[in-house]
XYZ file of C-alpha atoms in Angstrom:
353
model
C 7.291 -34.638 -7.116
C 8.141 -33.589 -3.572
C 6.094 -34.766 -0.638
C 6.189 -31.223 0.647
C 3.072 -30.538 -1.372
C 1.260 -33.352 0.409
C 2.564 -33.141 3.948
C -0.066 -33.602 6.620
C -0.748 -30.746 8.975
C -3.531 -29.755 11.263
C -5.071 -26.529 10.067
C -6.282 -24.750 13.173
C -7.794 -21.667 11.610
C -10.586 -21.526 9.059
C -9.394 -20.499 5.622
C -12.815 -19.597 4.367
C -15.728 -19.153 6.760
C -17.997 -18.215 3.895
C -17.617 -18.929 0.209
C -19.846 -17.000 -2.152
C -21.942 -19.220 -4.416
C -21.309 -19.589 -8.118
C -23.539 -20.022 -11.135
C -23.148 -21.645 -14.515
C -22.259 -18.228 -15.923
C -19.264 -18.059 -13.608
C -17.820 -21.402 -14.689
C -14.409 -21.410 -16.405
C -14.095 -21.019 -20.158
C -14.491 -24.402 -21.861
C -12.543 -23.772 -25.089
C -9.053 -22.476 -24.273
C -7.006 -20.616 -26.839
C -3.973 -22.496 -28.141
C -0.878 -21.318 -26.283
C 2.174 -20.082 -28.120
C 5.559 -20.919 -26.630
C 6.593 -18.774 -23.695
C 9.112 -18.803 -20.886
C 8.339 -18.527 -17.205
C 11.330 -17.106 -15.375
C 11.443 -17.589 -11.622
C 13.825 -16.016 -9.152
C 14.886 -17.809 -6.001
C 17.538 -17.565 -3.313
C 19.013 -19.659 -0.515
C 17.691 -18.355 2.831
C 20.850 -19.191 4.772
C 23.286 -17.735 2.240
C 25.197 -14.552 3.057
C 25.341 -12.388 1.078
C 21.967 -13.141 -0.481
C 22.472 -13.994 -4.151
C 19.440 -14.389 -6.424
C 19.203 -17.035 -9.122
C 16.924 -17.404 -12.112
C 15.321 -20.616 -13.261
C 14.013 -20.470 -16.842
C 11.142 -22.800 -17.698
C 9.835 -23.299 -21.230
C 6.024 -23.295 -21.305
C 3.498 -24.701 -21.726
C 5.445 -27.984 -21.372
C 7.324 -26.588 -18.339
C 10.747 -27.919 -19.262
C 13.755 -26.401 -17.489
C 16.018 -24.769 -20.050
C 18.447 -22.672 -17.988
C 19.601 -21.638 -14.525
C 21.329 -18.280 -14.095
C 23.036 -16.559 -11.152
C 22.430 -12.812 -10.853
C 24.468 -9.928 -9.484
C 22.280 -8.361 -6.807
C 18.983 -8.923 -4.981
C 15.688 -7.506 -6.249
C 12.044 -7.639 -5.198
C 10.412 -7.719 -8.639
C 11.343 -7.920 -12.319
C 9.540 -7.653 -15.640
C 10.614 -8.183 -19.246
C 10.096 -5.741 -22.059
C 8.500 -7.129 -25.199
C 11.848 -7.706 -26.913
C 12.714 -10.258 -24.225
C 16.300 -8.988 -24.049
C 15.759 -6.162 -21.550
C 14.413 -6.507 -18.026
C 13.330 -4.002 -15.393
C 14.219 -4.645 -11.757
C 13.272 -2.887 -8.545
C 14.199 -3.183 -4.896
C 13.965 -0.833 -1.947
C 15.449 2.466 -3.082
C 16.499 1.474 -6.585
C 14.954 0.702 -9.984
C 17.058 -0.244 -12.979
C 16.961 -1.724 -16.474
C 19.500 -4.270 -17.630
C 20.217 -6.638 -20.473
C 19.036 -10.214 -20.188
C 20.643 -12.413 -19.093
C 23.930 -10.562 -18.775
C 22.665 -7.922 -16.378
C 24.534 -4.981 -17.931
C 22.779 -1.930 -16.497
C 21.541 0.597 -19.039
C 19.685 2.997 -16.699
C 18.869 3.314 -13.008
C 16.888 5.513 -10.640
C 17.158 6.176 -6.916
C 13.721 4.945 -5.862
C 12.109 1.533 -5.907
C 9.245 -0.668 -4.823
C 7.952 -4.208 -5.123
C 5.550 -4.097 -8.099
C 6.353 -3.108 -11.700
C 3.781 -1.842 -14.221
C 4.703 -1.118 -17.857
C 2.397 0.624 -20.348
C 1.493 -1.382 -23.485
C 3.589 0.931 -25.680
C 6.534 0.508 -23.269
C 7.039 4.253 -22.991
C 6.269 4.482 -19.270
C 7.110 2.534 -16.136
C 5.130 2.768 -12.897
C 6.612 1.306 -9.704
C 4.448 0.763 -6.621
C 4.701 -1.115 -3.356
C 7.186 1.414 -1.984
C 7.079 5.103 -2.764
C 5.117 5.154 -6.042
C 7.178 6.487 -8.936
C 6.494 7.112 -12.621
C 9.341 6.949 -15.159
C 9.800 7.305 -18.885
C 11.348 4.390 -20.748
C 13.998 3.461 -21.656
C 15.970 6.223 -19.889
C 14.132 5.986 -16.516
C 13.552 9.709 -16.476
C 11.539 10.570 -13.359
C 8.093 12.007 -14.154
C 6.529 11.686 -10.707
C 7.847 10.679 -7.286
C 5.415 10.243 -4.391
C 6.422 10.861 -0.816
C 4.538 7.781 0.333
C 1.935 5.350 -0.894
C 0.926 1.747 -1.323
C -0.287 -0.417 -4.176
C -1.320 0.977 -7.554
C -2.028 0.166 -11.161
C -2.050 1.479 -14.720
C -5.255 2.265 -16.626
C -3.863 2.407 -20.189
C -7.111 3.208 -22.037
C -7.481 6.335 -19.930
C -3.753 7.132 -19.861
C -3.915 7.060 -16.091
C -1.869 5.614 -13.279
C -3.271 5.472 -9.780
C -2.071 4.557 -6.315
C -3.461 4.646 -2.803
C -2.018 5.976 0.435
C -2.799 2.921 2.608
C -5.914 4.798 3.672
C -9.048 5.762 1.783
C -7.495 8.094 -0.795
C -6.710 7.179 -4.388
C -4.413 9.430 -6.411
C -4.723 9.584 -10.215
C -1.840 10.579 -12.495
C -1.707 11.359 -16.191
C 1.169 9.023 -16.997
C 2.146 10.933 -20.134
C 2.867 14.093 -18.115
C 3.365 12.806 -14.594
C 0.847 15.273 -13.166
C -1.869 14.563 -10.601
C -5.158 15.029 -12.423
C -7.460 14.413 -9.471
C -7.824 12.334 -6.368
C -10.876 10.645 -4.958
C -11.077 10.568 -1.184
C -13.038 8.377 1.196
C -13.762 5.114 -0.562
C -17.240 4.410 0.760
C -18.876 1.027 1.021
C -22.478 0.463 0.048
C -23.607 1.314 3.577
C -21.548 4.499 3.642
C -18.681 3.035 5.678
C -15.141 4.282 5.011
C -12.932 1.534 3.543
C -9.144 1.418 3.383
C -7.384 0.187 0.249
C -5.221 -2.941 0.186
C -4.675 -3.871 -3.474
C -5.886 -2.266 -6.679
C -5.946 -3.346 -10.326
C -7.839 -2.172 -13.394
C -10.302 -4.049 -15.554
C -9.282 -4.736 -19.153
C -11.562 -1.949 -20.385
C -10.320 0.470 -17.730
C -13.877 1.443 -16.823
C -13.685 -0.142 -13.389
C -11.153 -0.787 -10.662
C -11.005 -4.088 -8.821
C -9.934 -3.586 -5.238
C -9.407 -5.382 -2.001
C -10.221 -3.217 0.982
C -10.644 -3.484 4.713
C -12.151 -1.704 7.671
C -11.873 -2.092 11.416
C -15.299 -2.819 12.879
C -14.733 -2.880 16.629
C -12.376 -5.773 17.314
C -13.008 -7.329 13.907
C -10.984 -6.544 10.772
C -13.373 -6.929 7.839
C -12.141 -7.648 4.295
C -13.982 -6.941 1.053
C -13.557 -7.386 -2.668
C -14.733 -4.200 -4.359
C -15.565 -3.305 -7.950
C -15.691 0.483 -8.308
C -16.138 2.860 -11.219
C -12.798 4.313 -12.305
C -14.232 7.795 -12.809
C -15.642 8.410 -9.336
C -14.972 5.305 -7.198
C -18.677 4.560 -6.940
C -18.900 1.040 -5.534
C -20.580 -1.285 -8.035
C -20.132 -4.477 -6.043
C -18.955 -5.212 -2.517
C -18.302 -8.825 -1.544
C -17.349 -9.626 2.067
C -14.767 -12.374 2.399
C -13.460 -14.048 5.520
C -9.706 -14.571 5.326
C -6.965 -14.635 7.924
C -4.569 -12.366 6.057
C -4.342 -9.631 3.472
C -4.582 -10.451 -0.200
C -1.613 -10.471 -2.527
C -1.933 -8.652 -5.855
C -4.638 -10.037 -8.157
C -4.225 -10.884 -11.829
C -6.877 -10.122 -14.453
C -7.619 -12.728 -17.116
C -7.321 -11.613 -20.772
C -11.047 -12.272 -21.214
C -11.677 -9.238 -19.003
C -14.147 -11.191 -16.926
C -12.184 -13.217 -14.404
C -9.908 -11.910 -11.652
C -7.701 -14.277 -9.653
C -6.843 -13.604 -6.021
C -4.754 -15.346 -3.400
C -3.403 -14.857 0.079
C -0.300 -16.401 1.566
C -1.315 -18.008 4.840
C 1.205 -18.376 7.642
C 3.340 -20.805 9.642
C 3.539 -18.537 12.693
C 2.276 -20.382 15.803
C -0.069 -22.448 13.665
C -0.222 -23.578 10.054
C -2.808 -21.738 7.985
C -2.518 -22.429 4.275
C -3.359 -19.771 1.737
C -5.816 -20.284 -1.101
C -6.595 -19.084 -4.610
C -10.015 -18.020 -5.788
C -11.620 -16.407 -8.819
C -14.034 -13.493 -9.004
C -16.351 -13.178 -12.006
C -16.929 -9.502 -12.798
C -20.006 -10.215 -14.914
C -21.934 -12.310 -12.413
C -20.320 -10.809 -9.283
C -19.578 -14.251 -7.864
C -16.557 -15.461 -5.939
C -15.453 -19.093 -6.175
C -12.722 -21.032 -4.429
C -10.309 -22.301 -7.094
C -7.491 -23.940 -5.120
C -7.685 -24.826 -1.438
C -4.119 -24.427 -0.215
C -4.605 -27.071 2.466
C -5.005 -29.718 -0.255
C -1.554 -29.011 -1.681
C 0.439 -27.404 1.134
C 0.362 -24.022 -0.603
C 1.339 -20.627 0.739
C 0.605 -18.567 -2.410
C 2.804 -15.512 -2.803
C 2.469 -14.502 -6.445
C 0.474 -15.543 -9.506
C 1.075 -15.318 -13.249
C -1.173 -16.180 -16.185
C 0.115 -17.797 -19.352
C -0.222 -15.424 -22.348
C -3.467 -16.957 -23.637
C -4.858 -17.353 -20.136
C -5.085 -21.145 -20.161
C -2.868 -21.693 -17.117
C -2.397 -19.964 -13.796
C 0.984 -20.370 -12.113
C 0.999 -19.998 -8.335
C 4.326 -19.425 -6.602
C 4.283 -20.834 -3.084
C 6.925 -18.898 -1.208
C 7.236 -21.050 1.898
C 7.083 -24.493 0.326
C 9.640 -23.697 -2.373
C 7.282 -24.894 -5.065
C 5.150 -23.817 -7.967
C 1.638 -25.033 -8.718
C 0.052 -24.883 -12.155
C -3.726 -24.667 -12.548
C -5.448 -25.589 -15.820
C -8.218 -23.012 -15.955
C -10.428 -24.838 -18.465
C -11.542 -27.203 -15.714
C -9.894 -25.830 -12.568
C -7.532 -28.809 -12.298
C -4.350 -28.376 -10.287
C -1.824 -30.070 -12.507
C 1.277 -31.849 -11.261
C 2.926 -29.426 -8.806
C 6.243 -28.304 -10.237
C 8.838 -29.141 -7.608
C 12.142 -27.945 -8.957
C 13.045 -24.786 -7.073
C 16.296 -25.560 -5.227
C 15.941 -22.451 -3.046
C 13.184 -20.199 -1.792
C 10.975 -18.858 -4.572
C 10.625 -15.099 -4.633
C 9.023 -13.750 -7.813
C 8.368 -14.653 -11.444
C 7.706 -13.085 -14.825
C 6.785 -14.230 -18.334
C 9.145 -13.771 -21.254
C 8.625 -14.440 -24.984
C 10.207 -17.781 -25.887
C 13.069 -18.027 -28.318
C 14.323 -14.478 -27.778
């Protein structure tokens, strides 16, 4: 295991000024479901290489044994596998495409892209956010909706909706089967009536509520909040202030529908501020620190849950490493130190395909 995870550094900025208390109800699940085999596929690149060539590292879970390393044709910002495990969707900048795995033979492409990929459970629709939000049919990537601008978004499958925000206080809702805007809710209001601006958005398992991170400028202070809001009208059900130095990365929702995992990257600019991972319990409305990045030298960039939700993988973009958290007891297992280049993104794939 690399000493990079344990290097000493003086942390000169507070990672959490306040941590919301937890209760017994918010404690992790004690009886994890048995995991089936799966593969965690990570992309990485060499920062000094020109041109930039991405590579894949394939890890067999839950034992985390390396089974393959694959060079790829062109850079991308995000990728996801379809259920068959032999087709992947990629996106970057102004392009989205599907290709065979691992050969990379392109089967369809579209002239718009982003940094986050959402696929409906029936795999008939693809929603790309993080750039100009776009809705496509699968597998042909037929364009159903192209936004002129926008930020993060999510799918709400039970309601057949996709939604995205405009980096302000407006949330747009689409019927993803037709690609039409069904309504938009303006002015996300906090519990005191203050206007809040969206950062990230994801949907609860039931689709009845949206789980958001939001911010507002209060004089010279940038305030951050975790928000639970009703999907139908954006009525704020819970608003938790949180003191962090940076914006949140996208959250992941546990299969139990109760827990939501959040992280933020931290920074090495001017001073070292490690990022951290924490969990929000929707039922009890409590926020709990799960992994203090300063303990492990983490700069969390992306997270992924194992299929049964027993493990949380945390990709640390600056330290070139991956941490694995056993959620039954919150233990950070042996940090996985095998990325030869800079980690960029990751996705789960059915094993044995």
